[in-house]
Amino acid sequence: MQWLTPTAGLIGAAVTIPALLLLYFLKLRRRQVAVSSTFLWKRAVQDLQVNAPFQRLRRNILLLLQMLALAAVLVAMGRPVLRLQEGPGQRYVLLIDRSASMNALDGQLTRLDLAQAGAREVVDSLRGQGAFDLGGQSDQAMVIAFDDRVKVMCNFTSDKEKLRSAVDAIEAGDGDSALVEAVQVARAYAQPPAEDANGRSAEPAAGLELFSDGQIHDLADVVVREGELRFHCIGESSDNVAIVAMAARRSYERPEEVTVFAALANYGPEPIDCDVQLSLDWNVLAVRKARLGPRTPAGAGSPGGPGSASVTFTMSHAGAGVIEVRQLRRDMLAADDAAWAVLPAPKRLKALLVSPGNLALSQALASCSLAGLDRLTPAQFDSAEPASLQDYDMIVLDRHAPAKLPRGRYLTFGPPPPDMGGQVQDAGEFIVDWSARHPVLEYVDLAKVFAAKHYKLTLDRTARVLAEFSDSPAIALVSKAGSTFVVVGFDVNESNWPFEPGFVMFCYNVANFLGGAAAGGDGAGSLKVHQAITVRGPQPNSQARLIGPGGARSELVADASGVFNYGQTNRVGVYSVSVGDRDRERFAVNLLDAGESDISPVREIELSGQPVQAVAAAPQRRNREVWPWLIAVAMALVCLEWVVYNSKVRI
Amino acid sequence: MSPKTPTSSRRRLTELLDGQFMARLDGLDIFSRKMLQGKLRGERRSKRRGDGIEFADHRPYVIGDDLRFVDWNIYGRLDQLFLKLFLQEQDLTLQVMVDVSASVSDGQPTKEMFLKRLAAAIAYVGVVNNNRVTISAFADGVVAQIANMRGRNYLHQMAEMLLGTDSAGPSDFEKACRQVAATRVGSGVMIVLSDFLFKAGYEGALRRLISEKYDLYVVQVLSPQELAPTFSGDLTLVDMEDDDRAEVTISSALLKYYKRNLAAYCNELKGFCTRRGAIYALTGSGEPVEALILNYMRRRGLLR
């Protein structure tokens, strides 16, 4: 038995018990009645007392009952708690998964609703703190919602109301689920005040209460102590058909011909026939049937996996538009039933080559099927009007680094643009590493590229290094002041790169990459959940209007470089941004995540080799406050007192 | 009855006794169980043989007897002298004691009015039958008294005295009885009308009233509220006479004990009276005086 507010009870007792006694004596102020003679009455009272030895007690039974009722109320004010768990105040971190798979409907409620309900039960089970409590024996909890981002809903507190509202405030998202960061954040908050070098502390570590369906992709990276994490598995069913991949491409030769590809996966145990619908700007163009096999369980020799099928549509569309592929079967999770792609109008790029004369580069660019390739000497470029340069989708600066560049998209060779270093290194270097998966270096092999001389690039952290010499970046992607640079830190004429087949490929990739960024092509228009929407505005601090899926509107303000950034792409769907009188730009945010579409709950998760079983029962109350019963007893006593009083007074 | 009787007195008498009731009382007379000797030759037969009209008995003649009463017919037949004895008719003294202490003002209807009407009725019967009637109102001793009334002329005086005496003050029954016993003469009927709620007791006082010469009637009048109290709650009962206080919490048990005590008290009084040849009657002030007089008193032989 523990008392949450013994002080309150004692104060109440000090005030009310004398008051009750006083009232009891005050109550004895009797009505005066004149009678002929009192002696018969006195005799009767005497007889009554003589003949009923318990009469005095009976007269006091009212006081006794009142005292008992008051005692019950006072004890209730002290808020005794039946402790179902011993020990000092504990701390809990409620980790609530709000990834896409938690939107799956299990019955009428989504898994997130169930997780919130479970979290509320945990909150209710905490040992609370009373108003007058001096001892710090109450449990504390904090609430963290996570998908692939972590949001701290509420820091450690014992205020249950605050915790409940924090739990209720969690909104569903369509993100991927990743636990590592959430656990790190939880640990950062939960670090006990006094911890020695080995991380040992007198205070027990905060317990982690994980509410999830177990579909978390980075479980292997999470390290927890034994018993530190309790896993509440949410969810029952695994019936889901998802679109896990989707792409729409124009044919290079015939730009009006569009090929739409979609891959479907069935995570349910039954084979499924479903209709897949293609629509363009929400006009249905075609419906295809697809047959998906059942999910194959993981067994010996096979990793198992969903039944899959792919659907390909071909259509002819010369303009821009939003393509939607939707599977029409109703299932548990709606977020992955459709995928969108923003189809830009076919556009040929226009490029400008600024070079003192470079045959290799000029030929490579000419082979890139550009809409136009203009050539300027550095001197002409420096004297050109900045406005006339706005038309080019790509400007190639060969061995030319003017101090000031107008906003644009650049590919530079040789000396880097301003503020990116540029110290000449004479030692010949091979490219030692490159990210072959980046679109710029797709199908480009840099293994044999050797530069006799290069410029040492000093880049800030936002720059993305695509290829490296042993001592400096060789190729980097830099976004700076509204401009995009693909910086090649050496002169192609002082390297063997022009003789490599990859060089033309590189020019083609860069043209597509920079041109695609300009046109909002397939790379820029199709986003994953939580990927930021970036739109170039006309000038700094201009206004734009964004309409999200479901018609949610928000106003955007451009930053100092005139770029609108919107990071709240929490839900899948089509977002459109209108800047001034320009045509609105549209962005498709897709789930396209096989891990999240697999909604089958996992009862046992494995955290870096340590299996954690889902907690079978609902969260156990760690304490039970008994005041409601005490109040009920007090009420019963008051009723009893009333009955006794009436039976005494009745004649 | 004098035609010059003041209307006020007339009215005051009718406040106590209405005309119809008086008419019925006219047909009654006080009767004593003992043939008692009166002071004057009255309309009453006494046990004392004498020169009455009604023949009673014979007795042998002894020297000195009045020869006028010798039955000469007997002498002629038996040759012996016998004397004829006659019943002597005497008057009767009626003593009425009415309680006017503060306690009798209690009740609904009040015991006071009941007692006064009862006293008036009994005294009326006595007065109109030419008995010697003394009526004494007592509280702390005798507070008002009209002695030796005889004849209807006294009726108004009696009514005035009864109505003019308010019930007030403590009661001292012993003292009142002492005073009455000391002043009464003759013989007859003694009627005590009271609630008999005397803290000092009634035994010694009543003993003073018991004598060979008087028939003692004790009429105890209690209010309906005393017979069956209707209080409830926590009360302080204040004694009307001595301001004594009793704190009671009325409960069914208490009321049971009260009623039991009251009954025991009345029975005790009744037993005390019966043992001493007195006649006891208990009545509630809510009952009609007429019924008590015309039924109960006649049955008990006080009135005929």
PDB file of N, CA, C and O in Angstrom, chain A residues 53-96:
ATOM      1  N   PRO A  53     -28.975  -1.075  27.589  1.00  0.00           N
ATOM      2  CA  PRO A  53     -27.587  -0.724  27.918  1.00  0.00           C
ATOM      3  C   PRO A  53     -26.817  -0.210  26.716  1.00  0.00           C
ATOM      4  O   PRO A  53     -25.841   0.495  26.862  1.00  0.00           O
ATOM      5  N   PHE A  54     -27.262  -0.562  25.520  1.00  0.00           N
ATOM      6  CA  PHE A  54     -26.537  -0.086  24.339  1.00  0.00           C
ATOM      7  C   PHE A  54     -27.117   1.212  23.812  1.00  0.00           C
ATOM      8  O   PHE A  54     -26.796   1.635  22.727  1.00  0.00           O
ATOM      9  N   GLN A  55     -28.019   1.796  24.621  1.00  0.00           N
ATOM     10  CA  GLN A  55     -28.680   2.991  24.117  1.00  0.00           C
ATOM     11  C   GLN A  55     -27.692   4.130  23.883  1.00  0.00           C
ATOM     12  O   GLN A  55     -27.749   4.816  22.892  1.00  0.00           O
ATOM     13  N   ARG A  56     -26.765   4.248  24.809  1.00  0.00           N
ATOM     14  CA  ARG A  56     -25.786   5.329  24.652  1.00  0.00           C
ATOM     15  C   ARG A  56     -24.984   5.104  23.374  1.00  0.00           C
ATOM     16  O   ARG A  56     -24.736   6.014  22.602  1.00  0.00           O
ATOM     17  N   LEU A  57     -24.657   3.852  23.197  1.00  0.00           N
ATOM     18  CA  LEU A  57     -23.932   3.513  21.978  1.00  0.00           C
ATOM     19  C   LEU A  57     -24.794   3.803  20.758  1.00  0.00           C
ATOM     20  O   LEU A  57     -24.326   4.301  19.747  1.00  0.00           O
ATOM     21  N   ARG A  58     -26.062   3.489  20.879  1.00  0.00           N
ATOM     22  CA  ARG A  58     -26.942   3.708  19.732  1.00  0.00           C
ATOM     23  C   ARG A  58     -27.081   5.185  19.441  1.00  0.00           C
ATOM     24  O   ARG A  58     -27.235   5.583  18.295  1.00  0.00           O
ATOM     25  N   ARG A  59     -27.060   5.961  20.514  1.00  0.00           N
ATOM     26  CA  ARG A  59     -27.152   7.395  20.263  1.00  0.00           C
ATOM     27  C   ARG A  59     -25.900   7.863  19.548  1.00  0.00           C
ATOM     28  O   ARG A  59     -25.922   8.776  18.758  1.00  0.00           O
ATOM     29  N   ASN A  60     -24.816   7.215  19.870  1.00  0.00           N
ATOM     30  CA  ASN A  60     -23.564   7.635  19.244  1.00  0.00           C
ATOM     31  C   ASN A  60     -23.300   6.942  17.927  1.00  0.00           C
ATOM     32  O   ASN A  60     -22.285   7.189  17.300  1.00  0.00           O
ATOM     33  N   ILE A  61     -24.167   6.056  17.544  1.00  0.00           N
ATOM     34  CA  ILE A  61     -23.881   5.307  16.321  1.00  0.00           C
ATOM     35  C   ILE A  61     -23.893   6.250  15.127  1.00  0.00           C
ATOM     36  O   ILE A  61     -23.164   6.050  14.159  1.00  0.00           O
ATOM     37  N   LEU A  62     -24.664   7.309  15.250  1.00  0.00           N
ATOM     38  CA  LEU A  62     -24.661   8.289  14.158  1.00  0.00           C
ATOM     39  C   LEU A  62     -23.287   8.923  14.034  1.00  0.00           C
ATOM     40  O   LEU A  62     -22.729   9.027  12.949  1.00  0.00           O
ATOM     41  N   LEU A  63     -22.768   9.321  15.194  1.00  0.00           N
ATOM     42  CA  LEU A  63     -21.428   9.923  15.174  1.00  0.00           C
ATOM     43  C   LEU A  63     -20.428   8.918  14.635  1.00  0.00           C
ATOM     44  O   LEU A  63     -19.557   9.253  13.829  1.00  0.00           O
ATOM     45  N   LEU A  64     -20.594   7.687  15.091  1.00  0.00           N
ATOM     46  CA  LEU A  64     -19.669   6.646  14.660  1.00  0.00           C
ATOM     47  C   LEU A  64     -19.716   6.488  13.146  1.00  0.00           C
ATOM     48  O   LEU A  64     -18.677   6.448  12.468  1.00  0.00           O
ATOM     49  N   LEU A  65     -20.941   6.447  12.620  1.00  0.00           N
ATOM     50  CA  LEU A  65     -21.088   6.278  11.166  1.00  0.00           C
ATOM     51  C   LEU A  65     -20.527   7.481  10.422  1.00  0.00           C
ATOM     52  O   LEU A  65     -19.861   7.336   9.399  1.00  0.00           O
ATOM     53  N   GLN A  66     -20.796   8.657  10.985  1.00  0.00           N
ATOM     54  CA  GLN A  66     -20.262   9.854  10.332  1.00  0.00           C
ATOM     55  C   GLN A  66     -18.740   9.828  10.341  1.00  0.00           C
ATOM     56  O   GLN A  66     -18.092  10.166   9.348  1.00  0.00           O
ATOM     57  N   MET A  67     -18.199   9.405  11.492  1.00  0.00           N
ATOM     58  CA  MET A  67     -16.741   9.352  11.582  1.00  0.00           C
ATOM     59  C   MET A  67     -16.187   8.354  10.565  1.00  0.00           C
ATOM     60  O   MET A  67     -15.165   8.610   9.923  1.00  0.00           O
ATOM     61  N   LEU A  68     -16.871   7.239  10.437  1.00  0.00           N
ATOM     62  CA  LEU A  68     -16.390   6.229   9.491  1.00  0.00           C
ATOM     63  C   LEU A  68     -16.452   6.750   8.067  1.00  0.00           C
ATOM     64  O   LEU A  68     -15.516   6.577   7.280  1.00  0.00           O
ATOM     65  N   ALA A  69     -17.576   7.421   7.748  1.00  0.00           N
ATOM     66  CA  ALA A  69     -17.713   7.965   6.390  1.00  0.00           C
ATOM     67  C   ALA A  69     -16.633   8.998   6.137  1.00  0.00           C
ATOM     68  O   ALA A  69     -15.982   9.015   5.084  1.00  0.00           O
ATOM     69  N   LEU A  70     -16.415   9.853   7.139  1.00  0.00           N
ATOM     70  CA  LEU A  70     -15.389  10.882   6.985  1.00  0.00           C
ATOM     71  C   LEU A  70     -14.015  10.242   6.841  1.00  0.00           C
ATOM     72  O   LEU A  70     -13.199  10.652   6.019  1.00  0.00           O
ATOM     73  N   ALA A  71     -13.804   9.204   7.652  1.00  0.00           N
ATOM     74  CA  ALA A  71     -12.508   8.528   7.572  1.00  0.00           C
ATOM     75  C   ALA A  71     -12.299   7.960   6.188  1.00  0.00           C
ATOM     76  O   ALA A  71     -11.201   8.056   5.620  1.00  0.00           O
ATOM     77  N   ALA A  72     -13.363   7.403   5.622  1.00  0.00           N
ATOM     78  CA  ALA A  72     -13.235   6.833   4.275  1.00  0.00           C
ATOM     79  C   ALA A  72     -12.873   7.921   3.275  1.00  0.00           C
ATOM     80  O   ALA A  72     -12.004   7.738   2.425  1.00  0.00           O
ATOM     81  N   VAL A  73     -13.542   9.077   3.426  1.00  0.00           N
ATOM     82  CA  VAL A  73     -13.252  10.177   2.488  1.00  0.00           C
ATOM     83  C   VAL A  73     -11.815  10.654   2.673  1.00  0.00           C
ATOM     84  O   VAL A  73     -11.089  10.907   1.708  1.00  0.00           O
ATOM     85  N   LEU A  74     -11.395  10.747   3.943  1.00  0.00           N
ATOM     86  CA  LEU A  74     -10.050  11.253   4.205  1.00  0.00           C
ATOM     87  C   LEU A  74      -9.003  10.288   3.681  1.00  0.00           C
ATOM     88  O   LEU A  74      -7.999  10.696   3.096  1.00  0.00           O
ATOM     89  N   VAL A  75      -9.270   9.007   3.890  1.00  0.00           N
ATOM     90  CA  VAL A  75      -8.321   8.021   3.373  1.00  0.00           C
ATOM     91  C   VAL A  75      -8.281   8.101   1.856  1.00  0.00           C
ATOM     92  O   VAL A  75      -7.219   8.016   1.231  1.00  0.00           O
ATOM     93  N   ALA A  76      -9.467   8.349   1.264  1.00  0.00           N
ATOM     94  CA  ALA A  76      -9.502   8.491  -0.196  1.00  0.00           C
ATOM     95  C   ALA A  76      -8.709   9.708  -0.635  1.00  0.00           C
ATOM     96  O   ALA A  76      -8.037   9.689  -1.659  1.00  0.00           O
ATOM     97  N   MET A  77      -8.774  10.786   0.187  1.00  0.00           N
ATOM     98  CA  MET A  77      -8.000  11.985  -0.152  1.00  0.00           C
ATOM     99  C   MET A  77      -6.511  11.701  -0.097  1.00  0.00           C
ATOM    100  O   MET A  77      -5.726  12.306  -0.826  1.00  0.00           O
ATOM    101  N   GLY A  78      -6.131  10.810   0.778  1.00  0.00           N
ATOM    102  CA  GLY A  78      -4.727  10.421   0.830  1.00  0.00           C
ATOM    103  C   GLY A  78      -4.308   9.606  -0.370  1.00  0.00           C
ATOM    104  O   GLY A  78      -3.136   9.376  -0.580  1.00  0.00           O
ATOM    105  N   ARG A  79      -5.267   9.195  -1.167  1.00  0.00           N
ATOM    106  CA  ARG A  79      -5.064   8.433  -2.396  1.00  0.00           C
ATOM    107  C   ARG A  79      -4.151   7.237  -2.179  1.00  0.00           C
ATOM    108  O   ARG A  79      -3.034   7.185  -2.689  1.00  0.00           O
ATOM    109  N   PRO A  80      -4.604   6.317  -1.398  1.00  0.00           N
ATOM    110  CA  PRO A  80      -3.809   5.095  -1.258  1.00  0.00           C
ATOM    111  C   PRO A  80      -3.798   4.335  -2.573  1.00  0.00           C
ATOM    112  O   PRO A  80      -4.756   4.359  -3.326  1.00  0.00           O
ATOM    113  N   VAL A  81      -2.712   3.721  -2.809  1.00  0.00           N
ATOM    114  CA  VAL A  81      -2.546   2.983  -4.061  1.00  0.00           C
ATOM    115  C   VAL A  81      -2.152   1.563  -3.714  1.00  0.00           C
ATOM    116  O   VAL A  81      -1.220   1.340  -2.948  1.00  0.00           O
ATOM    117  N   LEU A  82      -2.896   0.642  -4.250  1.00  0.00           N
ATOM    118  CA  LEU A  82      -2.489  -0.744  -4.112  1.00  0.00           C
ATOM    119  C   LEU A  82      -1.406  -0.982  -5.142  1.00  0.00           C
ATOM    120  O   LEU A  82      -1.658  -0.912  -6.342  1.00  0.00           O
ATOM    121  N   ARG A  83      -0.223  -1.199  -4.670  1.00  0.00           N
ATOM    122  CA  ARG A  83       0.871  -1.320  -5.630  1.00  0.00           C
ATOM    123  C   ARG A  83       0.932  -2.742  -6.130  1.00  0.00           C
ATOM    124  O   ARG A  83       1.048  -3.683  -5.372  1.00  0.00           O
ATOM    125  N   LEU A  84       0.833  -2.848  -7.408  1.00  0.00           N
ATOM    126  CA  LEU A  84       0.959  -4.161  -8.005  1.00  0.00           C
ATOM    127  C   LEU A  84       2.386  -4.385  -8.470  1.00  0.00           C
ATOM    128  O   LEU A  84       2.734  -5.411  -8.981  1.00  0.00           O
ATOM    129  N   GLN A  85       3.198  -3.356  -8.329  1.00  0.00           N
ATOM    130  CA  GLN A  85       4.590  -3.519  -8.683  1.00  0.00           C
ATOM    131  C   GLN A  85       5.408  -2.710  -7.692  1.00  0.00           C
ATOM    132  O   GLN A  85       5.116  -1.547  -7.430  1.00  0.00           O
ATOM    133  N   GLU A  86       6.421  -3.347  -7.158  1.00  0.00           N
ATOM    134  CA  GLU A  86       7.239  -2.679  -6.167  1.00  0.00           C
ATOM    135  C   GLU A  86       8.273  -1.792  -6.858  1.00  0.00           C
ATOM    136  O   GLU A  86       8.433  -1.819  -8.072  1.00  0.00           O
ATOM    137  N   GLY A  87       9.003  -1.072  -6.055  1.00  0.00           N
ATOM    138  CA  GLY A  87      10.137  -0.344  -6.602  1.00  0.00           C
ATOM    139  C   GLY A  87       9.885   1.142  -6.691  1.00  0.00           C
ATOM    140  O   GLY A  87       8.766   1.611  -6.536  1.00  0.00           O
ATOM    141  N   PRO A  88      10.955   1.872  -6.921  1.00  0.00           N
ATOM    142  CA  PRO A  88      10.812   3.328  -7.011  1.00  0.00           C
ATOM    143  C   PRO A  88      10.168   3.733  -8.312  1.00  0.00           C
ATOM    144  O   PRO A  88       9.870   2.911  -9.168  1.00  0.00           O
ATOM    145  N   GLY A  89       9.972   5.025  -8.461  1.00  0.00           N
ATOM    146  CA  GLY A  89       9.340   5.551  -9.664  1.00  0.00           C
ATOM    147  C   GLY A  89      10.105   5.141 -10.913  1.00  0.00           C
ATOM    148  O   GLY A  89      11.318   5.207 -10.976  1.00  0.00           O
ATOM    149  N   GLN A  90       9.383   4.669 -11.898  1.00  0.00           N
ATOM    150  CA  GLN A  90      10.031   4.201 -13.106  1.00  0.00           C
ATOM    151  C   GLN A  90       9.782   5.158 -14.236  1.00  0.00           C
ATOM    152  O   GLN A  90       8.874   5.970 -14.188  1.00  0.00           O
ATOM    153  N   ARG A  91      10.590   5.011 -15.258  1.00  0.00           N
ATOM    154  CA  ARG A  91      10.426   5.873 -16.422  1.00  0.00           C
ATOM    155  C   ARG A  91      10.191   5.005 -17.645  1.00  0.00           C
ATOM    156  O   ARG A  91      10.814   3.952 -17.804  1.00  0.00           O
ATOM    157  N   TYR A  92       9.293   5.453 -18.434  1.00  0.00           N
ATOM    158  CA  TYR A  92       8.936   4.680 -19.626  1.00  0.00           C
ATOM    159  C   TYR A  92       8.975   5.587 -20.834  1.00  0.00           C
ATOM    160  O   TYR A  92       8.612   6.753 -20.766  1.00  0.00           O
ATOM    161  N   VAL A  93       9.400   5.029 -21.928  1.00  0.00           N
ATOM    162  CA  VAL A  93       9.339   5.731 -23.209  1.00  0.00           C
ATOM    163  C   VAL A  93       8.353   4.967 -24.071  1.00  0.00           C
ATOM    164  O   VAL A  93       8.520   3.770 -24.314  1.00  0.00           O
ATOM    165  N   LEU A  94       7.310   5.662 -24.481  1.00  0.00           N
ATOM    166  CA  LEU A  94       6.318   5.040 -25.344  1.00  0.00           C
ATOM    167  C   LEU A  94       6.710   5.336 -26.784  1.00  0.00           C
ATOM    168  O   LEU A  94       6.683   6.486 -27.220  1.00  0.00           O
ATOM    169  N   LEU A  95       7.143   4.320 -27.484  1.00  0.00           N
ATOM    170  CA  LEU A  95       7.532   4.464 -28.885  1.00  0.00           C
ATOM    171  C   LEU A  95       6.357   3.987 -29.723  1.00  0.00           C
ATOM    172  O   LEU A  95       5.997   2.811 -29.673  1.00  0.00           O
ATOM    173  N   ILE A  96       5.762   4.900 -30.447  1.00  0.00           N
ATOM    174  CA  ILE A  96       4.565   4.543 -31.198  1.00  0.00           C
ATOM    175  C   ILE A  96       4.863   4.658 -32.686  1.00  0.00           C
ATOM    176  O   ILE A  96       5.240   5.720 -33.180  1.00  0.00           O
TER     177      ILE A  96
END
